[in-house]
PDB file of N, CA and C in Angstrom:
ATOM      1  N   UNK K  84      19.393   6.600   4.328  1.00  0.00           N
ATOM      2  CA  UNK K  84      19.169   6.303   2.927  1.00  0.00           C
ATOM      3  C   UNK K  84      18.582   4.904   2.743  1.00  0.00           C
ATOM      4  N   UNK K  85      19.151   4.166   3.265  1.00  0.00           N
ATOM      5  CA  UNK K  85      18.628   2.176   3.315  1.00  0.00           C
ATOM      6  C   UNK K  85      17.247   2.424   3.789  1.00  0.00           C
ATOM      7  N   UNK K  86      16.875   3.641   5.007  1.00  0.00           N
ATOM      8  CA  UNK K  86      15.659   3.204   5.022  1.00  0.00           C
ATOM      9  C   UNK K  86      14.180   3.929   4.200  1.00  0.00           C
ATOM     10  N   UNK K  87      14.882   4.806   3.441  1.00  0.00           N
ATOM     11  CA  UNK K  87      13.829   5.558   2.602  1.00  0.00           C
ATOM     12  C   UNK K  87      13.885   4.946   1.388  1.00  0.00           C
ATOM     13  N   UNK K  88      14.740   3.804   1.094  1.00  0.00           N
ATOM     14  CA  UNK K  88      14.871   2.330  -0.065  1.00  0.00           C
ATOM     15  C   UNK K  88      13.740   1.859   0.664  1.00  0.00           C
ATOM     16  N   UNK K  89      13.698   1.348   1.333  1.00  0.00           N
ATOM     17  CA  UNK K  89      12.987   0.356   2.071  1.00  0.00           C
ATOM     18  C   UNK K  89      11.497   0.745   2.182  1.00  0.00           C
ATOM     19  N   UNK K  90      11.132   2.440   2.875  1.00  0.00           N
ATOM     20  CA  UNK K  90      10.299   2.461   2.581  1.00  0.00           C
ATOM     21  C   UNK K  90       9.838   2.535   0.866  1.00  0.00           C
ATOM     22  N   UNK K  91      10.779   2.932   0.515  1.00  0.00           N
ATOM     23  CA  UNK K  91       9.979   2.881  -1.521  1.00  0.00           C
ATOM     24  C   UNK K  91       9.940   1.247  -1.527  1.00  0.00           C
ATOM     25  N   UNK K  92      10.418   0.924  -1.216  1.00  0.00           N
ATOM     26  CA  UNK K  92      10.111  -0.511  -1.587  1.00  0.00           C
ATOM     27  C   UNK K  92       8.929  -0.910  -0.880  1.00  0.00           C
ATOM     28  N   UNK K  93       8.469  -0.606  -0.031  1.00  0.00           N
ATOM     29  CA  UNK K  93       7.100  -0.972   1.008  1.00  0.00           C
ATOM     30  C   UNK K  93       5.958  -0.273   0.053  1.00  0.00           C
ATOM     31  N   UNK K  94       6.017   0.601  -0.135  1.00  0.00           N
ATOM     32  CA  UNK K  94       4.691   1.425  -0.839  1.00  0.00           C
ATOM     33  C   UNK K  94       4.951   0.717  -2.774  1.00  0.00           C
ATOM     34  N   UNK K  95       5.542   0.523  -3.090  1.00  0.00           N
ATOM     35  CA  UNK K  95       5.562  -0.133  -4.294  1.00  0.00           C
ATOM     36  C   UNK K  95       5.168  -1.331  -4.309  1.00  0.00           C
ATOM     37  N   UNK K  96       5.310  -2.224  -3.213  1.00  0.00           N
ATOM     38  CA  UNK K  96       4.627  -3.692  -2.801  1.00  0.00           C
ATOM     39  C   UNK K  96       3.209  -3.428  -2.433  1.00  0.00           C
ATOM     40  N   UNK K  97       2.891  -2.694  -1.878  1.00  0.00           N
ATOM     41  CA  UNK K  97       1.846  -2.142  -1.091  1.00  0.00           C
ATOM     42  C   UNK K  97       0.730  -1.521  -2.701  1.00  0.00           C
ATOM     43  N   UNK K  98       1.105  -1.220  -3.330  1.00  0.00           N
ATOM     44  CA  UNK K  98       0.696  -0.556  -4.579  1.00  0.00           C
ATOM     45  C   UNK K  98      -0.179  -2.026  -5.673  1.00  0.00           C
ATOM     46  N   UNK K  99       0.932  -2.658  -5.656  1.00  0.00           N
ATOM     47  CA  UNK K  99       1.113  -3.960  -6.231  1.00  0.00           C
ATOM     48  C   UNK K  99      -0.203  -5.128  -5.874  1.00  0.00           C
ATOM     49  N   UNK K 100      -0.055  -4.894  -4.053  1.00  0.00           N
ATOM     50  CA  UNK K 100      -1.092  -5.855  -3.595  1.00  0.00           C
ATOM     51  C   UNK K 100      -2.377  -5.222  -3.404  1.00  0.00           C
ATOM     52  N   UNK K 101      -2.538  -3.900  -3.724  1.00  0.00           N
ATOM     53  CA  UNK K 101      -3.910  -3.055  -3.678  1.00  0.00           C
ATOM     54  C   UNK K 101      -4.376  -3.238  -5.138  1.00  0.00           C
ATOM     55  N   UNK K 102      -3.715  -3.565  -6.206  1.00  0.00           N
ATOM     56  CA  UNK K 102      -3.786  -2.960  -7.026  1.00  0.00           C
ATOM     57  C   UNK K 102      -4.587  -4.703  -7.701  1.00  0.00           C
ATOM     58  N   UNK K 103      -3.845  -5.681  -7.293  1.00  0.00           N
ATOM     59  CA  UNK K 103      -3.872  -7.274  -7.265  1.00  0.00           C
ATOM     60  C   UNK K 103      -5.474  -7.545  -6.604  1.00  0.00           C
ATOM     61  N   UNK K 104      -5.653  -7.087  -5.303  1.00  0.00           N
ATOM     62  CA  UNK K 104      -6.685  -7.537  -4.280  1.00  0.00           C
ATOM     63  C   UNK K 104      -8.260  -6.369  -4.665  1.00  0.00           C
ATOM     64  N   UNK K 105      -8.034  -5.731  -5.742  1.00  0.00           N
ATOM     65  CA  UNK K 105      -9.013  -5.044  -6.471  1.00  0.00           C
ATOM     66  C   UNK K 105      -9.746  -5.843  -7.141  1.00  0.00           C
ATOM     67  N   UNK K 106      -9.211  -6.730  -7.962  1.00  0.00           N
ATOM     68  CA  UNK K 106      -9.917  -7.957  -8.835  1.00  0.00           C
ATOM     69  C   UNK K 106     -10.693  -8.786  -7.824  1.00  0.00           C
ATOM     70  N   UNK K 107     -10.117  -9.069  -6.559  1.00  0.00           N
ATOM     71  CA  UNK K 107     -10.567  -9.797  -5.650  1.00  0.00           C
ATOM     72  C   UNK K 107     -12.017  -9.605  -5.383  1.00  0.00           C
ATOM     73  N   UNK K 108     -13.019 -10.767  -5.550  1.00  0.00           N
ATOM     74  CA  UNK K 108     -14.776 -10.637  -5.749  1.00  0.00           C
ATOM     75  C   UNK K 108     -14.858 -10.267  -3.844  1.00  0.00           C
ATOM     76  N   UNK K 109     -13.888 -10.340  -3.311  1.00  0.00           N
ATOM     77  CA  UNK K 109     -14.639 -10.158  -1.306  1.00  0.00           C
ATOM     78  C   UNK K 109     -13.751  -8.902  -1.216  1.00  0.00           C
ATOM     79  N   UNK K 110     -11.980  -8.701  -1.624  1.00  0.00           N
ATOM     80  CA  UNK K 110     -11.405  -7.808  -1.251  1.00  0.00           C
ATOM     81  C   UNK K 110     -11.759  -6.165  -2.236  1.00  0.00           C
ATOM     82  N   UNK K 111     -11.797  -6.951  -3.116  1.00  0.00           N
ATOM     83  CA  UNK K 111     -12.350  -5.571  -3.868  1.00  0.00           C
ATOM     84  C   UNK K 111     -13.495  -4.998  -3.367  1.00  0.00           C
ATOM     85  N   UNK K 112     -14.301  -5.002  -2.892  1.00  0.00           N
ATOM     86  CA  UNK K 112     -15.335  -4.261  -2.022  1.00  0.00           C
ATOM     87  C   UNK K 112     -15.353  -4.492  -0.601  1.00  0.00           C
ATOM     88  N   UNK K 113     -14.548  -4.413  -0.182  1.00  0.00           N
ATOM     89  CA  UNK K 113     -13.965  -4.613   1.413  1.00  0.00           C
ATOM     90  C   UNK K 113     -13.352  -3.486   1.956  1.00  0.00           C
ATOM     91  N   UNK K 114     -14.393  -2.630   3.356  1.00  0.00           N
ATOM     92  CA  UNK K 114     -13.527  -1.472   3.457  1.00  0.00           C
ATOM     93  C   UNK K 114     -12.260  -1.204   4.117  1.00  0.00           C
ATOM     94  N   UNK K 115     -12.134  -2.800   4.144  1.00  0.00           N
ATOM     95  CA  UNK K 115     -10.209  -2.646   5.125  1.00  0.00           C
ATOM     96  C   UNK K 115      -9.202  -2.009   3.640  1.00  0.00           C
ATOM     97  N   UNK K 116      -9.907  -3.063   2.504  1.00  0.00           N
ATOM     98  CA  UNK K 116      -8.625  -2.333   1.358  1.00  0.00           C
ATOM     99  C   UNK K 116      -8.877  -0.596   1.146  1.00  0.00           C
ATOM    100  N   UNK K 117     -10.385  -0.449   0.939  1.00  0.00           N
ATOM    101  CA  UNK K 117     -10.752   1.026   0.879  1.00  0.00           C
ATOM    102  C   UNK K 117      -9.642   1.825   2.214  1.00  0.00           C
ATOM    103  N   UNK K 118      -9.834   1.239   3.623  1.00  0.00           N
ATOM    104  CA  UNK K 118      -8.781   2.640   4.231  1.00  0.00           C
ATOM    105  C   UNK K 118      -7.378   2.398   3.658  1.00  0.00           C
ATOM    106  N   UNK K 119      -7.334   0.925   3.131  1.00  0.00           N
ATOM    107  CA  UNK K 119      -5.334   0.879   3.372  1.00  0.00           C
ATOM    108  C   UNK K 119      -4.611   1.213   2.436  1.00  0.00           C
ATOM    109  N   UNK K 120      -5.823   1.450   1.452  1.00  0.00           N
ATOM    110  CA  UNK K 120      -5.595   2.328   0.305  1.00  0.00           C
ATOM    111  C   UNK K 120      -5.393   3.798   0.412  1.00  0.00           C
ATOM    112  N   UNK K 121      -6.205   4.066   1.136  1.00  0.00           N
ATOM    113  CA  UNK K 121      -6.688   5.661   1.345  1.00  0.00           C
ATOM    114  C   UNK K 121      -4.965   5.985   2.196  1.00  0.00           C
ATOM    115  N   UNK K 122      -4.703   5.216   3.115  1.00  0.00           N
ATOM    116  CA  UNK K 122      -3.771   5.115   4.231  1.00  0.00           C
ATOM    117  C   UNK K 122      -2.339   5.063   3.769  1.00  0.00           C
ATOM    118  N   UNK K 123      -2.204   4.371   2.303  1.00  0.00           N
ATOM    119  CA  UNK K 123      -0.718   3.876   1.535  1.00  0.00           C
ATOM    120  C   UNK K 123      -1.035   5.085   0.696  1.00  0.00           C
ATOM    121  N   UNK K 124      -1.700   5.863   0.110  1.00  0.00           N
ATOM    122  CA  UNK K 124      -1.888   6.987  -0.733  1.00  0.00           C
ATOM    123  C   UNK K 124      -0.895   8.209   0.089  1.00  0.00           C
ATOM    124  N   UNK K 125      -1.722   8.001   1.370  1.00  0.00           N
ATOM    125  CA  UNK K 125      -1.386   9.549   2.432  1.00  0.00           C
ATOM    126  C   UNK K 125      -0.278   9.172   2.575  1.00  0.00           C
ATOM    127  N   UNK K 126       0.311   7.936   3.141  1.00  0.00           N
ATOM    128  CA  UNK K 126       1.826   7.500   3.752  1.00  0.00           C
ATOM    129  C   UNK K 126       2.583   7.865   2.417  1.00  0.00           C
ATOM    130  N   UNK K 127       2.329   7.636   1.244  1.00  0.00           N
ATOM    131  CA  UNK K 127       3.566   8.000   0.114  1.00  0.00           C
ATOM    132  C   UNK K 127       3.188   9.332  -0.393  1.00  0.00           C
ATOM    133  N   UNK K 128       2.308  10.653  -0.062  1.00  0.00           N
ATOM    134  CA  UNK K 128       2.414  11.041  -0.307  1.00  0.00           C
ATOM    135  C   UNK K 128       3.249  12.092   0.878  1.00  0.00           C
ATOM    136  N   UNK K 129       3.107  11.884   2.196  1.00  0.00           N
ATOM    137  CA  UNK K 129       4.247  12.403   3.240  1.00  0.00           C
ATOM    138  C   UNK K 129       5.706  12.037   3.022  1.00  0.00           C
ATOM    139  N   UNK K 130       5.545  10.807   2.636  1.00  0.00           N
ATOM    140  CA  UNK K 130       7.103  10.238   2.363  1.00  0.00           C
ATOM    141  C   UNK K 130       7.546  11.355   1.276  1.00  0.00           C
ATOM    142  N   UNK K 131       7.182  11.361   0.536  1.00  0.00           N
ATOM    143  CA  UNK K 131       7.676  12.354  -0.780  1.00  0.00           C
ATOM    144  C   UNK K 131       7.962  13.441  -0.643  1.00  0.00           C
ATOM    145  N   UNK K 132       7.179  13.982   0.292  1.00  0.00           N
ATOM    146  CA  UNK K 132       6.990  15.497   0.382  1.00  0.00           C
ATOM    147  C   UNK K 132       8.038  15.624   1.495  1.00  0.00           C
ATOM    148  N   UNK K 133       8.112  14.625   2.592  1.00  0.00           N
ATOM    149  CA  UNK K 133       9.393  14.519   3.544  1.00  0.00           C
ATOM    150  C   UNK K 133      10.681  14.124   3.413  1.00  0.00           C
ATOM    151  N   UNK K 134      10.551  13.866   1.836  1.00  0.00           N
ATOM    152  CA  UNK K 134      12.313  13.514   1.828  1.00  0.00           C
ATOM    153  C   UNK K 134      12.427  14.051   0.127  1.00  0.00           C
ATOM    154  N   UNK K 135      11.743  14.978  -0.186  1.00  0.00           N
ATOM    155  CA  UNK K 135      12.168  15.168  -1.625  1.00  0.00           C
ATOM    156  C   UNK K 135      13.953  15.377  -2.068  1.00  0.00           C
ATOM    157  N   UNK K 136      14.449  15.881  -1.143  1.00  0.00           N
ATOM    158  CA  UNK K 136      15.997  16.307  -1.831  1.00  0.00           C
ATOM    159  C   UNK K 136      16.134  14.952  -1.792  1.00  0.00           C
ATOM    160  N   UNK K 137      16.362  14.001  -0.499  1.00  0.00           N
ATOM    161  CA  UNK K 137      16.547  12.831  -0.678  1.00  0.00           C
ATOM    162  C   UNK K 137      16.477  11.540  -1.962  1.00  0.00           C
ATOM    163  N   UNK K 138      14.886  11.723  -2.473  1.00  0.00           N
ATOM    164  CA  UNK K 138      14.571  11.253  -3.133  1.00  0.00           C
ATOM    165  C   UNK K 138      15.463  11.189  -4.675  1.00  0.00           C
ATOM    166  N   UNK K 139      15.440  12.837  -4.708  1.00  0.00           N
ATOM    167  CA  UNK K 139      15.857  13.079  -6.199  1.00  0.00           C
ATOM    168  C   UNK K 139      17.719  12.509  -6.272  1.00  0.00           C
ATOM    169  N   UNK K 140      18.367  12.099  -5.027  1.00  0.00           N
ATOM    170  CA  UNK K 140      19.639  11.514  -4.517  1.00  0.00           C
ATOM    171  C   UNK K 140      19.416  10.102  -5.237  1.00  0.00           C
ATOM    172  N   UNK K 141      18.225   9.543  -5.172  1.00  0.00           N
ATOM    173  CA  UNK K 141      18.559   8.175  -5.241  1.00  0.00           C
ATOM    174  C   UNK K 141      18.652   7.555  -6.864  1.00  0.00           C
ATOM    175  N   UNK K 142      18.989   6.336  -6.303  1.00  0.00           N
ATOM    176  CA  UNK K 142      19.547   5.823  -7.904  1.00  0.00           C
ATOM    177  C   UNK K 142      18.331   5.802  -8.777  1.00  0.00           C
ATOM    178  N   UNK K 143      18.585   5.726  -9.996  1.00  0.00           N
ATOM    179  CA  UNK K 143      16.938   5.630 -11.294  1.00  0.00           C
ATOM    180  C   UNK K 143      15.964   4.242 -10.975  1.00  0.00           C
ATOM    181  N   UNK K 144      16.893   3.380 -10.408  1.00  0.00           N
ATOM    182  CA  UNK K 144      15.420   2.059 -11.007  1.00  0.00           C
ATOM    183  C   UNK K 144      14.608   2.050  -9.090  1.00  0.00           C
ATOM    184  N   UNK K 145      15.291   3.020  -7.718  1.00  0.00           N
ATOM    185  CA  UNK K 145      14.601   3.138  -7.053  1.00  0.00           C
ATOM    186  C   UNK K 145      13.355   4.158  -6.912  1.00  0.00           C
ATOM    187  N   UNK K 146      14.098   5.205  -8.098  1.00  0.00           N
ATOM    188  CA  UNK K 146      12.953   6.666  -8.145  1.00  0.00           C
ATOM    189  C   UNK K 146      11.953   5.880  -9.594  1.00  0.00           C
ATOM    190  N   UNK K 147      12.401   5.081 -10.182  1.00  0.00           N
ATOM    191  CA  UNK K 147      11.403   4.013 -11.082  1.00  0.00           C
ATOM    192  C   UNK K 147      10.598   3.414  -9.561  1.00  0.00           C
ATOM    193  N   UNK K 148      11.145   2.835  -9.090  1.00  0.00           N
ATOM    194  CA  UNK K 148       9.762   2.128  -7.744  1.00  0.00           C
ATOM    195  C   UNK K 148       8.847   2.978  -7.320  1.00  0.00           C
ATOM    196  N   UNK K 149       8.892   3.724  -7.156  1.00  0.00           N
ATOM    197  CA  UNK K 149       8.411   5.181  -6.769  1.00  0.00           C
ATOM    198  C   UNK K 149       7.388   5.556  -7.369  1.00  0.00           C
ATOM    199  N   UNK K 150       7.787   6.342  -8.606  1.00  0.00           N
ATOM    200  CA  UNK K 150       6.626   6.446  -9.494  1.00  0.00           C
ATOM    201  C   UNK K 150       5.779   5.540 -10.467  1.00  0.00           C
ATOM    202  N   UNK K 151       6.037   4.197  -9.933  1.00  0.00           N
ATOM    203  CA  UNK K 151       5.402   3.082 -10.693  1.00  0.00           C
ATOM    204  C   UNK K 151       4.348   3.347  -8.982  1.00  0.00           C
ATOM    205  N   UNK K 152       4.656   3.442  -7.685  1.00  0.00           N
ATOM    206  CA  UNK K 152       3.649   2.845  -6.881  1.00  0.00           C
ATOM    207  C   UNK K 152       2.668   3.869  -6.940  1.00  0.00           C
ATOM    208  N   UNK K 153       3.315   5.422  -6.972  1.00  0.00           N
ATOM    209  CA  UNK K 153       2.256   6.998  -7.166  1.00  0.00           C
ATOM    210  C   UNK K 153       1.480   6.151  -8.448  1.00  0.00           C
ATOM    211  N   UNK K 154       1.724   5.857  -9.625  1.00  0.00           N
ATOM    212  CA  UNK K 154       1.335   5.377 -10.547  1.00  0.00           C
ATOM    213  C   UNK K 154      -0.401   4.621 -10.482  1.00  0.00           C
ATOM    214  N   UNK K 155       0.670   3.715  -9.548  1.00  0.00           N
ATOM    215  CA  UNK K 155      -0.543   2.691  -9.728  1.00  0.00           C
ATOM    216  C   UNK K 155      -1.857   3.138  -8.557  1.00  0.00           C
ATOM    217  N   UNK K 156      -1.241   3.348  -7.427  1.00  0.00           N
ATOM    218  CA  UNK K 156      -1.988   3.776  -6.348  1.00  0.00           C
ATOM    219  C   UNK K 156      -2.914   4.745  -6.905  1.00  0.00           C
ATOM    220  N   UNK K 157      -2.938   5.623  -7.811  1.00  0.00           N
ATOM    221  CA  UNK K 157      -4.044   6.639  -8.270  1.00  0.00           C
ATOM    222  C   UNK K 157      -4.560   6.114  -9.725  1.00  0.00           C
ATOM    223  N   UNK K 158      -4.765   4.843  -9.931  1.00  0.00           N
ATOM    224  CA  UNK K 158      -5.316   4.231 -10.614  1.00  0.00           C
ATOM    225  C   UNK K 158      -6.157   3.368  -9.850  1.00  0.00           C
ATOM    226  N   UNK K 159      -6.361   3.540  -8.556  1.00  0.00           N
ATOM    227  CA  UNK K 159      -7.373   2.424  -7.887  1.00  0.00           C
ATOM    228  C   UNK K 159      -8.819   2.938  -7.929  1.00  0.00           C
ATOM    229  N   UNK K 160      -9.463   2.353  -8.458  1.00  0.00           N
ATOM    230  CA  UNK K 160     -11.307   2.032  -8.092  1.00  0.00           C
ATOM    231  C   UNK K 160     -11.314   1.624  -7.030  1.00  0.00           C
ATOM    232  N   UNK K 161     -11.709   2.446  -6.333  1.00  0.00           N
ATOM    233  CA  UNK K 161     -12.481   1.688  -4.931  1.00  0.00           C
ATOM    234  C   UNK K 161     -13.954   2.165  -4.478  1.00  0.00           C
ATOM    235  N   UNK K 162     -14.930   1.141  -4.728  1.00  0.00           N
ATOM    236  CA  UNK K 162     -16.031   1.264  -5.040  1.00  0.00           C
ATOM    237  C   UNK K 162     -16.424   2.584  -3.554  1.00  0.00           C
ATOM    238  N   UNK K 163     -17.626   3.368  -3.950  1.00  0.00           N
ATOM    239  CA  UNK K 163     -18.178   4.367  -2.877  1.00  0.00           C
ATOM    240  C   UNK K 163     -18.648   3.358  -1.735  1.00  0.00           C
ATOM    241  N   UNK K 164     -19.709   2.415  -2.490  1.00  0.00           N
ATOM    242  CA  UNK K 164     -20.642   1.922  -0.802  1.00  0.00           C
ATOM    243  C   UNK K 164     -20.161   0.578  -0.740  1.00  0.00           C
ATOM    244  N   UNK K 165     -18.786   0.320   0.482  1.00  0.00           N
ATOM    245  CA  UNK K 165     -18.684  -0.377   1.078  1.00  0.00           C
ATOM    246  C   UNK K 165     -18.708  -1.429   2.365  1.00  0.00           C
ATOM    247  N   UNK K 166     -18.268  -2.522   2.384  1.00  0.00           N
ATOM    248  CA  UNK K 166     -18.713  -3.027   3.854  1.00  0.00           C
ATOM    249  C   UNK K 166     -17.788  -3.544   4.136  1.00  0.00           C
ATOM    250  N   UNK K 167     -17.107  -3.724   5.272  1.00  0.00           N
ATOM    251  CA  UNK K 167     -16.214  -5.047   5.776  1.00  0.00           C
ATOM    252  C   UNK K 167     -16.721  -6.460   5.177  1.00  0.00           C
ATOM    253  N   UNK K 168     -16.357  -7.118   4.570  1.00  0.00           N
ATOM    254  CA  UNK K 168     -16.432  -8.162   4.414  1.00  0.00           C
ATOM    255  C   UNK K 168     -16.395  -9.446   5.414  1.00  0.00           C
ATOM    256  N   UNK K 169     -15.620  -9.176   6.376  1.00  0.00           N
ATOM    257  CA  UNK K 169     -15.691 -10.076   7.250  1.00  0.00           C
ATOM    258  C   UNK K 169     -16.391  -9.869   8.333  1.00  0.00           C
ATOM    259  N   UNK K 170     -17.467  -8.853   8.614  1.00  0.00           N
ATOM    260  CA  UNK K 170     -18.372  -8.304   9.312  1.00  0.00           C
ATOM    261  C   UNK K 170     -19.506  -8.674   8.729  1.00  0.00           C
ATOM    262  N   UNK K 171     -19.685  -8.669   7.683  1.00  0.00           N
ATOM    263  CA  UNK K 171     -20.966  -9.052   6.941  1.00  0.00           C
ATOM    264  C   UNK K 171     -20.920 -10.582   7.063  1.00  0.00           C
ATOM    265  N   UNK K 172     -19.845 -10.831   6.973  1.00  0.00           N
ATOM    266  CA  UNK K 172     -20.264 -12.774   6.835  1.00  0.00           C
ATOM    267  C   UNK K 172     -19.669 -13.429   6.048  1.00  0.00           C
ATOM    268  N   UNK K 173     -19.296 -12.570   5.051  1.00  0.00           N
ATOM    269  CA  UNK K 173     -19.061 -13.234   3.499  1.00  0.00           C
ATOM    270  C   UNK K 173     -17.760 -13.254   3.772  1.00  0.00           C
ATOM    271  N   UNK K 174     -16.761 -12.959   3.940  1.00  0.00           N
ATOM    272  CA  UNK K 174     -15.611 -13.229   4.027  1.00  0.00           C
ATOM    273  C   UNK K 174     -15.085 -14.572   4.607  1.00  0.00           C
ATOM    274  N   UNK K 175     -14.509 -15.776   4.483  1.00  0.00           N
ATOM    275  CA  UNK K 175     -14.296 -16.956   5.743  1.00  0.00           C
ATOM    276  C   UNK K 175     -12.909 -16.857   5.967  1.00  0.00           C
ATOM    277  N   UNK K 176     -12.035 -16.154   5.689  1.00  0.00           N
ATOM    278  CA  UNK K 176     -10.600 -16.526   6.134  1.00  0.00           C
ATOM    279  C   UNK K 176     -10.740 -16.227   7.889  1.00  0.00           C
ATOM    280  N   UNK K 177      -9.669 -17.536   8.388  1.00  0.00           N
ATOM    281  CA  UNK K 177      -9.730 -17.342   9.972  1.00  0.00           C
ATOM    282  C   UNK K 177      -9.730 -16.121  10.266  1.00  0.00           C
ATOM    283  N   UNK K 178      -9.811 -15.924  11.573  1.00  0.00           N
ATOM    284  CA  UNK K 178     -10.243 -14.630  12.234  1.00  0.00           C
ATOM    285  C   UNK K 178      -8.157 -14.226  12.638  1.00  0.00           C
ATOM    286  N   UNK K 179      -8.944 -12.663  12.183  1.00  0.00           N
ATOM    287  CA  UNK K 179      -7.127 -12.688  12.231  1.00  0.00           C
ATOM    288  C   UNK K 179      -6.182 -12.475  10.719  1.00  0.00           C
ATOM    289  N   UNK K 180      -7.162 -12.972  10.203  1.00  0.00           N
ATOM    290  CA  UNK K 180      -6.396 -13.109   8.571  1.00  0.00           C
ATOM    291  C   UNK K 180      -7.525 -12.262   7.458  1.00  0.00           C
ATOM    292  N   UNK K 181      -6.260 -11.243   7.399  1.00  0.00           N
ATOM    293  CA  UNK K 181      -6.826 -10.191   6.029  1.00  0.00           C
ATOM    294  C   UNK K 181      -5.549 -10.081   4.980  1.00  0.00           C
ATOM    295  N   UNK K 182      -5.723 -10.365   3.874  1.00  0.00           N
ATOM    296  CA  UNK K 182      -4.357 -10.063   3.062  1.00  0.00           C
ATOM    297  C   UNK K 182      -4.080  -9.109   2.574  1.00  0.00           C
ATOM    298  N   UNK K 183      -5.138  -7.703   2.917  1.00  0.00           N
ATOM    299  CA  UNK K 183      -4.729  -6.483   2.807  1.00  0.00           C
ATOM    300  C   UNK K 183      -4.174  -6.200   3.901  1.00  0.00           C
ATOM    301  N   UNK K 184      -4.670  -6.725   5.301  1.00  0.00           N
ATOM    302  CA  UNK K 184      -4.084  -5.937   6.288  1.00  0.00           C
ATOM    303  C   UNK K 184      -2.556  -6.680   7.088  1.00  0.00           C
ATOM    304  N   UNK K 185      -2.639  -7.965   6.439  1.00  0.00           N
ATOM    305  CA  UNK K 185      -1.413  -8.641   6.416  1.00  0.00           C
ATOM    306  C   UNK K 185      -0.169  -8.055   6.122  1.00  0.00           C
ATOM    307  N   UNK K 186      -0.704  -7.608   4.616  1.00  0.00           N
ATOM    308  CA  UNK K 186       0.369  -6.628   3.469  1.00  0.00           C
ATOM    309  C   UNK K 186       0.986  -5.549   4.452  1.00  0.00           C
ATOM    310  N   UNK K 187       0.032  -4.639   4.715  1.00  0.00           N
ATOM    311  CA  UNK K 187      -0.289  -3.434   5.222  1.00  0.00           C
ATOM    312  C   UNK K 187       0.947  -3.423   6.732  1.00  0.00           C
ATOM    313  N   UNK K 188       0.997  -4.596   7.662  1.00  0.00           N
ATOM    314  CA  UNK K 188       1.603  -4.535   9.123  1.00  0.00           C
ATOM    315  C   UNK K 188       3.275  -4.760   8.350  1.00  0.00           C
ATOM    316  N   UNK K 189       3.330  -4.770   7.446  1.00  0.00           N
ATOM    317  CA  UNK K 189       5.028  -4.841   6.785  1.00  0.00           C
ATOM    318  C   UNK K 189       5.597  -3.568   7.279  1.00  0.00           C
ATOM    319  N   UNK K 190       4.749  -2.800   7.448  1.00  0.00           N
ATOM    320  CA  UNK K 190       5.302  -1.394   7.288  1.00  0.00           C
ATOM    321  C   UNK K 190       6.024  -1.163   9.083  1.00  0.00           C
ATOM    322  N   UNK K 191       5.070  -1.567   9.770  1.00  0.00           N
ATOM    323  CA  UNK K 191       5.561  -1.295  11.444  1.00  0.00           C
ATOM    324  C   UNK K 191       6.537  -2.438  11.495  1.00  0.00           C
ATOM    325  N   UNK K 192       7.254  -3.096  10.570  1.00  0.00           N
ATOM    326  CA  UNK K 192       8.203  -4.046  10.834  1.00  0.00           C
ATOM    327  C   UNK K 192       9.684  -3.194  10.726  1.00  0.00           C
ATOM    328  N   UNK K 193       9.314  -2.265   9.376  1.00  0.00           N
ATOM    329  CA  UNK K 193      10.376  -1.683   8.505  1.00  0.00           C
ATOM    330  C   UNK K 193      10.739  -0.302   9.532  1.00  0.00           C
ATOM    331  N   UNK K 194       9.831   0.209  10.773  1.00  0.00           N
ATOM    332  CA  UNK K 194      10.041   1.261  11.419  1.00  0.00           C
ATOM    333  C   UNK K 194      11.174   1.012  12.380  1.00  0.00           C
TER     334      UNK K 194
END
């Protein structure tokens, strides 16, 4: 149970910083957010479908985390023709540093 909290709590953060790094003039057309989007969509929609009795167990303001991240996650624009940003050039954060894909490695922490 602590860890299907945990994951709702990962995909609701995860929702949050896709949803944040959209406004972003390099991350918003960057195709690392395009997969980790595509990638946090599929991961909460297995989670759901893999623990529904579970789910409907848990307390209201965690099944509120939940459908605030389904929420937001299918409210994302993510433009059709994209590029890596940090392949093209335009991106300068050190090598190594993406704050989508930063966000994103939370998840193999929580496994």
């Amino acid at each position: 149970m602590f860890q299907l909290v945990n994951y709702i709590r990962y995909y609701h953060y995860m929702a949050i910083v896709l949803e944040g790094q959209m406004a972003d003039p390099l991350c918003g057309k960057c195709k690392a957010l395009a997969n980790t989007a595509a990638r946090t969509e599929e991961g909460l929609a297995e989670l759901e479908s893999g623990h529904a009795g579970e789910i409907k167990d848990l307390p209201g303001d965690i099944r509120h985390l939940l459908a605030e991240a389904r929420s937001k996650l299918a409210t994302l624009k993510v433009p059709e023709t994209i590029t890596g940003q940090k392949k093209a050039g335009n991106c300068k954060m050190p090598d190594g540093v993406c704050f989508v894909k930063a966000s994103k490695a939370i998840l193999e922490r929580i496994y």
